[in-house]
Amino acid sequence: MPHQNRAGLQVFLNRLNLRSQLTPVEQQAVLDLPAFPSELEANIDHVALGEMTEFASLVVTGALGRFGQNARGDRQITALHVPGDMANLQSVVEPRATSALQALCRTKVLKIPHQALRSAAARHPALAEAFWRDCMVDAAILSQWVVNIGRRDAVGRIAHLICEIATRQGVRETGADSFEFPLTQNQIADATGMTSVHVNR
């Protein structure tokens, strides 16, 4: 496996290790997953709504947005996926995409075949639990997004989004005083249920 792919998988492994205790053998199983790189330009769909997928997408650089869509075709960002996130890990058990994934900026992803993830989980039950736990974290973040849009004012919504991304980028652990936040005003508006005019203010 090319070295750059191994480095991307290490970022995902670091995320799993935050919440799961994995043995060296189990960690190596993650690093040995087959990974196929894909470079995406900004505003390009990576997974279309309703598409049948055969892979999960690991964000290496940039950011993916998860979108919901109404009958008129209007979109709303319902989740952000930053480096280290396996953006659609749940697709291993539900391959048909219930929401779209789009690159919010120039983004590199590693496509991990579902079959490889299933095989690793079958060989290593603790790894299956780590994947499950990772999906539960995504669900917990989603519930906070519902609260954010439904119960916070404009300033609170944007503050929550910035603090969330800072936390997920590891600012607290590293003590960094800055982090990557590649969203445009329009994208922040889509993620917080506001207009770009409100975000600008």
PDB file of N, CA and C in Angstrom, residues 108-165:
ATOM      1  N   LYS A 108      -9.459  15.328  -0.355  1.00  0.00           N
ATOM      2  CA  LYS A 108      -8.959  13.997  -0.692  1.00  0.00           C
ATOM      3  C   LYS A 108      -9.635  12.978   0.206  1.00  0.00           C
ATOM      4  N   VAL A 109     -10.155  11.926  -0.405  1.00  0.00           N
ATOM      5  CA  VAL A 109     -10.751  10.841   0.359  1.00  0.00           C
ATOM      6  C   VAL A 109     -10.080   9.527  -0.028  1.00  0.00           C
ATOM      7  N   LEU A 110     -10.140   8.577   0.886  1.00  0.00           N
ATOM      8  CA  LEU A 110      -9.745   7.202   0.599  1.00  0.00           C
ATOM      9  C   LEU A 110     -11.011   6.356   0.597  1.00  0.00           C
ATOM     10  N   LYS A 111     -11.244   5.660  -0.505  1.00  0.00           N
ATOM     11  CA  LYS A 111     -12.425   4.801  -0.628  1.00  0.00           C
ATOM     12  C   LYS A 111     -12.058   3.403  -0.119  1.00  0.00           C
ATOM     13  N   ILE A 112     -12.740   2.973   0.948  1.00  0.00           N
ATOM     14  CA  ILE A 112     -12.471   1.677   1.589  1.00  0.00           C
ATOM     15  C   ILE A 112     -13.616   0.731   1.235  1.00  0.00           C
ATOM     16  N   PRO A 113     -13.348  -0.366   0.538  1.00  0.00           N
ATOM     17  CA  PRO A 113     -14.429  -1.272   0.132  1.00  0.00           C
ATOM     18  C   PRO A 113     -15.199  -1.826   1.337  1.00  0.00           C
ATOM     19  N   HIS A 114     -16.522  -1.889   1.194  1.00  0.00           N
ATOM     20  CA  HIS A 114     -17.353  -2.460   2.253  1.00  0.00           C
ATOM     21  C   HIS A 114     -16.891  -3.860   2.635  1.00  0.00           C
ATOM     22  N   GLN A 115     -16.554  -4.659   1.618  1.00  0.00           N
ATOM     23  CA  GLN A 115     -16.176  -6.036   1.898  1.00  0.00           C
ATOM     24  C   GLN A 115     -14.950  -6.110   2.793  1.00  0.00           C
ATOM     25  N   ALA A 116     -14.004  -5.213   2.602  1.00  0.00           N
ATOM     26  CA  ALA A 116     -12.798  -5.202   3.433  1.00  0.00           C
ATOM     27  C   ALA A 116     -13.142  -4.831   4.871  1.00  0.00           C
ATOM     28  N   LEU A 117     -14.045  -3.878   5.060  1.00  0.00           N
ATOM     29  CA  LEU A 117     -14.462  -3.483   6.406  1.00  0.00           C
ATOM     30  C   LEU A 117     -15.226  -4.615   7.088  1.00  0.00           C
ATOM     31  N   ARG A 118     -16.101  -5.292   6.337  1.00  0.00           N
ATOM     32  CA  ARG A 118     -16.838  -6.429   6.910  1.00  0.00           C
ATOM     33  C   ARG A 118     -15.875  -7.538   7.323  1.00  0.00           C
ATOM     34  N   SER A 119     -14.900  -7.816   6.473  1.00  0.00           N
ATOM     35  CA  SER A 119     -13.940  -8.883   6.750  1.00  0.00           C
ATOM     36  C   SER A 119     -13.117  -8.562   7.996  1.00  0.00           C
ATOM     37  N   ALA A 120     -12.653  -7.317   8.115  1.00  0.00           N
ATOM     38  CA  ALA A 120     -11.875  -6.917   9.290  1.00  0.00           C
ATOM     39  C   ALA A 120     -12.716  -7.009  10.554  1.00  0.00           C
ATOM     40  N   ALA A 121     -13.985  -6.596  10.463  1.00  0.00           N
ATOM     41  CA  ALA A 121     -14.878  -6.658  11.625  1.00  0.00           C
ATOM     42  C   ALA A 121     -15.168  -8.095  12.016  1.00  0.00           C
ATOM     43  N   ALA A 122     -15.295  -8.987  11.045  1.00  0.00           N
ATOM     44  CA  ALA A 122     -15.571 -10.399  11.341  1.00  0.00           C
ATOM     45  C   ALA A 122     -14.374 -11.067  12.006  1.00  0.00           C
ATOM     46  N   ARG A 123     -13.177 -10.701  11.586  1.00  0.00           N
ATOM     47  CA  ARG A 123     -11.963 -11.291  12.169  1.00  0.00           C
ATOM     48  C   ARG A 123     -11.667 -10.730  13.547  1.00  0.00           C
ATOM     49  N   HIS A 124     -12.069  -9.480  13.784  1.00  0.00           N
ATOM     50  CA  HIS A 124     -11.727  -8.789  15.030  1.00  0.00           C
ATOM     51  C   HIS A 124     -12.988  -8.157  15.628  1.00  0.00           C
ATOM     52  N   PRO A 125     -13.702  -8.874  16.502  1.00  0.00           N
ATOM     53  CA  PRO A 125     -14.939  -8.338  17.089  1.00  0.00           C
ATOM     54  C   PRO A 125     -14.764  -6.980  17.772  1.00  0.00           C
ATOM     55  N   ALA A 126     -13.606  -6.743  18.396  1.00  0.00           N
ATOM     56  CA  ALA A 126     -13.380  -5.453  19.042  1.00  0.00           C
ATOM     57  C   ALA A 126     -13.333  -4.328  18.011  1.00  0.00           C
ATOM     58  N   LEU A 127     -12.884  -4.645  16.821  1.00  0.00           N
ATOM     59  CA  LEU A 127     -12.857  -3.654  15.750  1.00  0.00           C
ATOM     60  C   LEU A 127     -14.278  -3.348  15.282  1.00  0.00           C
ATOM     61  N   ALA A 128     -15.119  -4.381  15.231  1.00  0.00           N
ATOM     62  CA  ALA A 128     -16.529  -4.163  14.898  1.00  0.00           C
ATOM     63  C   ALA A 128     -17.178  -3.231  15.913  1.00  0.00           C
ATOM     64  N   GLU A 129     -16.871  -3.425  17.199  1.00  0.00           N
ATOM     65  CA  GLU A 129     -17.402  -2.529  18.236  1.00  0.00           C
ATOM     66  C   GLU A 129     -16.880  -1.105  18.063  1.00  0.00           C
ATOM     67  N   ALA A 130     -15.619  -0.975  17.670  1.00  0.00           N
ATOM     68  CA  ALA A 130     -15.044   0.358  17.458  1.00  0.00           C
ATOM     69  C   ALA A 130     -15.749   1.068  16.308  1.00  0.00           C
ATOM     70  N   PHE A 131     -16.048   0.339  15.225  1.00  0.00           N
ATOM     71  CA  PHE A 131     -16.795   0.923  14.107  1.00  0.00           C
ATOM     72  C   PHE A 131     -18.190   1.344  14.565  1.00  0.00           C
ATOM     73  N   TRP A 132     -18.832   0.478  15.326  1.00  0.00           N
ATOM     74  CA  TRP A 132     -20.180   0.760  15.834  1.00  0.00           C
ATOM     75  C   TRP A 132     -20.158   2.010  16.721  1.00  0.00           C
ATOM     76  N   ARG A 133     -19.151   2.077  17.593  1.00  0.00           N
ATOM     77  CA  ARG A 133     -19.020   3.223  18.499  1.00  0.00           C
ATOM     78  C   ARG A 133     -18.796   4.510  17.696  1.00  0.00           C
ATOM     79  N   ASP A 134     -18.037   4.411  16.615  1.00  0.00           N
ATOM     80  CA  ASP A 134     -17.791   5.578  15.778  1.00  0.00           C
ATOM     81  C   ASP A 134     -19.094   6.084  15.157  1.00  0.00           C
ATOM     82  N   CYS A 135     -19.930   5.163  14.717  1.00  0.00           N
ATOM     83  CA  CYS A 135     -21.235   5.549  14.169  1.00  0.00           C
ATOM     84  C   CYS A 135     -22.109   6.197  15.238  1.00  0.00           C
ATOM     85  N   MET A 136     -22.022   5.712  16.477  1.00  0.00           N
ATOM     86  CA  MET A 136     -22.799   6.299  17.568  1.00  0.00           C
ATOM     87  C   MET A 136     -22.350   7.730  17.858  1.00  0.00           C
ATOM     88  N   VAL A 137     -21.064   7.999  17.740  1.00  0.00           N
ATOM     89  CA  VAL A 137     -20.564   9.365  17.931  1.00  0.00           C
ATOM     90  C   VAL A 137     -21.155  10.281  16.867  1.00  0.00           C
ATOM     91  N   ASP A 138     -21.191   9.810  15.623  1.00  0.00           N
ATOM     92  CA  ASP A 138     -21.800  10.612  14.554  1.00  0.00           C
ATOM     93  C   ASP A 138     -23.265  10.903  14.858  1.00  0.00           C
ATOM     94  N   ALA A 139     -23.973   9.903  15.403  1.00  0.00           N
ATOM     95  CA  ALA A 139     -25.378  10.096  15.751  1.00  0.00           C
ATOM     96  C   ALA A 139     -25.528  11.129  16.866  1.00  0.00           C
ATOM     97  N   ALA A 140     -24.620  11.117  17.838  1.00  0.00           N
ATOM     98  CA  ALA A 140     -24.665  12.088  18.927  1.00  0.00           C
ATOM     99  C   ALA A 140     -24.409  13.505  18.408  1.00  0.00           C
ATOM    100  N   ILE A 141     -23.475  13.635  17.476  1.00  0.00           N
ATOM    101  CA  ILE A 141     -23.209  14.945  16.875  1.00  0.00           C
ATOM    102  C   ILE A 141     -24.445  15.439  16.124  1.00  0.00           C
ATOM    103  N   LEU A 142     -25.092  14.538  15.387  1.00  0.00           N
ATOM    104  CA  LEU A 142     -26.296  14.901  14.644  1.00  0.00           C
ATOM    105  C   LEU A 142     -27.394  15.421  15.578  1.00  0.00           C
ATOM    106  N   SER A 143     -27.566  14.781  16.737  1.00  0.00           N
ATOM    107  CA  SER A 143     -28.596  15.228  17.677  1.00  0.00           C
ATOM    108  C   SER A 143     -28.310  16.638  18.163  1.00  0.00           C
ATOM    109  N   GLN A 144     -27.037  16.981  18.318  1.00  0.00           N
ATOM    110  CA  GLN A 144     -26.679  18.334  18.729  1.00  0.00           C
ATOM    111  C   GLN A 144     -26.939  19.345  17.613  1.00  0.00           C
ATOM    112  N   TRP A 145     -26.818  18.895  16.356  1.00  0.00           N
ATOM    113  CA  TRP A 145     -27.148  19.782  15.241  1.00  0.00           C
ATOM    114  C   TRP A 145     -28.643  20.126  15.252  1.00  0.00           C
ATOM    115  N   VAL A 146     -29.476  19.151  15.607  1.00  0.00           N
ATOM    116  CA  VAL A 146     -30.915  19.408  15.689  1.00  0.00           C
ATOM    117  C   VAL A 146     -31.183  20.474  16.752  1.00  0.00           C
ATOM    118  N   VAL A 147     -30.549  20.324  17.923  1.00  0.00           N
ATOM    119  CA  VAL A 147     -30.693  21.324  18.990  1.00  0.00           C
ATOM    120  C   VAL A 147     -30.175  22.670  18.510  1.00  0.00           C
ATOM    121  N   ASN A 148     -29.055  22.654  17.798  1.00  0.00           N
ATOM    122  CA  ASN A 148     -28.441  23.893  17.349  1.00  0.00           C
ATOM    123  C   ASN A 148     -29.390  24.698  16.463  1.00  0.00           C
ATOM    124  N   ILE A 149     -30.006  24.035  15.506  1.00  0.00           N
ATOM    125  CA  ILE A 149     -30.895  24.728  14.582  1.00  0.00           C
ATOM    126  C   ILE A 149     -32.223  25.088  15.239  1.00  0.00           C
ATOM    127  N   GLY A 150     -32.693  24.225  16.144  1.00  0.00           N
ATOM    128  CA  GLY A 150     -34.014  24.432  16.716  1.00  0.00           C
ATOM    129  C   GLY A 150     -34.073  25.308  17.950  1.00  0.00           C
ATOM    130  N   ARG A 151     -32.960  25.447  18.697  1.00  0.00           N
ATOM    131  CA  ARG A 151     -33.044  26.102  19.996  1.00  0.00           C
ATOM    132  C   ARG A 151     -31.979  27.168  20.260  1.00  0.00           C
ATOM    133  N   ARG A 152     -31.073  27.427  19.324  1.00  0.00           N
ATOM    134  CA  ARG A 152     -30.067  28.461  19.553  1.00  0.00           C
ATOM    135  C   ARG A 152     -30.285  29.639  18.609  1.00  0.00           C
ATOM    136  N   ASP A 153     -29.866  30.813  19.048  1.00  0.00           N
ATOM    137  CA  ASP A 153     -29.959  31.983  18.177  1.00  0.00           C
ATOM    138  C   ASP A 153     -28.806  31.959  17.177  1.00  0.00           C
ATOM    139  N   ALA A 154     -28.752  32.962  16.305  1.00  0.00           N
ATOM    140  CA  ALA A 154     -27.779  32.969  15.215  1.00  0.00           C
ATOM    141  C   ALA A 154     -26.340  32.901  15.718  1.00  0.00           C
ATOM    142  N   VAL A 155     -26.018  33.721  16.723  1.00  0.00           N
ATOM    143  CA  VAL A 155     -24.655  33.726  17.258  1.00  0.00           C
ATOM    144  C   VAL A 155     -24.326  32.369  17.885  1.00  0.00           C
ATOM    145  N   GLY A 156     -25.265  31.815  18.624  1.00  0.00           N
ATOM    146  CA  GLY A 156     -25.056  30.528  19.267  1.00  0.00           C
ATOM    147  C   GLY A 156     -24.848  29.411  18.261  1.00  0.00           C
ATOM    148  N   ARG A 157     -25.592  29.450  17.156  1.00  0.00           N
ATOM    149  CA  ARG A 157     -25.446  28.405  16.131  1.00  0.00           C
ATOM    150  C   ARG A 157     -24.044  28.400  15.531  1.00  0.00           C
ATOM    151  N   ILE A 158     -23.566  29.588  15.175  1.00  0.00           N
ATOM    152  CA  ILE A 158     -22.238  29.663  14.559  1.00  0.00           C
ATOM    153  C   ILE A 158     -21.160  29.336  15.581  1.00  0.00           C
ATOM    154  N   ALA A 159     -21.331  29.801  16.813  1.00  0.00           N
ATOM    155  CA  ALA A 159     -20.355  29.499  17.865  1.00  0.00           C
ATOM    156  C   ALA A 159     -20.271  27.992  18.101  1.00  0.00           C
ATOM    157  N   HIS A 160     -21.445  27.330  18.128  1.00  0.00           N
ATOM    158  CA  HIS A 160     -21.446  25.876  18.333  1.00  0.00           C
ATOM    159  C   HIS A 160     -20.712  25.173  17.199  1.00  0.00           C
ATOM    160  N   LEU A 161     -20.975  25.594  15.965  1.00  0.00           N
ATOM    161  CA  LEU A 161     -20.333  24.959  14.812  1.00  0.00           C
ATOM    162  C   LEU A 161     -18.819  25.113  14.884  1.00  0.00           C
ATOM    163  N   ILE A 162     -18.348  26.319  15.184  1.00  0.00           N
ATOM    164  CA  ILE A 162     -16.906  26.557  15.260  1.00  0.00           C
ATOM    165  C   ILE A 162     -16.275  25.741  16.384  1.00  0.00           C
ATOM    166  N   CYS A 163     -16.929  25.729  17.550  1.00  0.00           N
ATOM    167  CA  CYS A 163     -16.383  24.964  18.680  1.00  0.00           C
ATOM    168  C   CYS A 163     -16.380  23.468  18.396  1.00  0.00           C
ATOM    169  N   GLU A 164     -17.422  22.983  17.718  1.00  0.00           N
ATOM    170  CA  GLU A 164     -17.473  21.561  17.381  1.00  0.00           C
ATOM    171  C   GLU A 164     -16.306  21.172  16.480  1.00  0.00           C
ATOM    172  N   ILE A 165     -16.098  21.949  15.420  1.00  0.00           N
ATOM    173  CA  ILE A 165     -15.024  21.614  14.483  1.00  0.00           C
ATOM    174  C   ILE A 165     -13.658  21.746  15.152  1.00  0.00           C
TER     175      ILE A 165
END
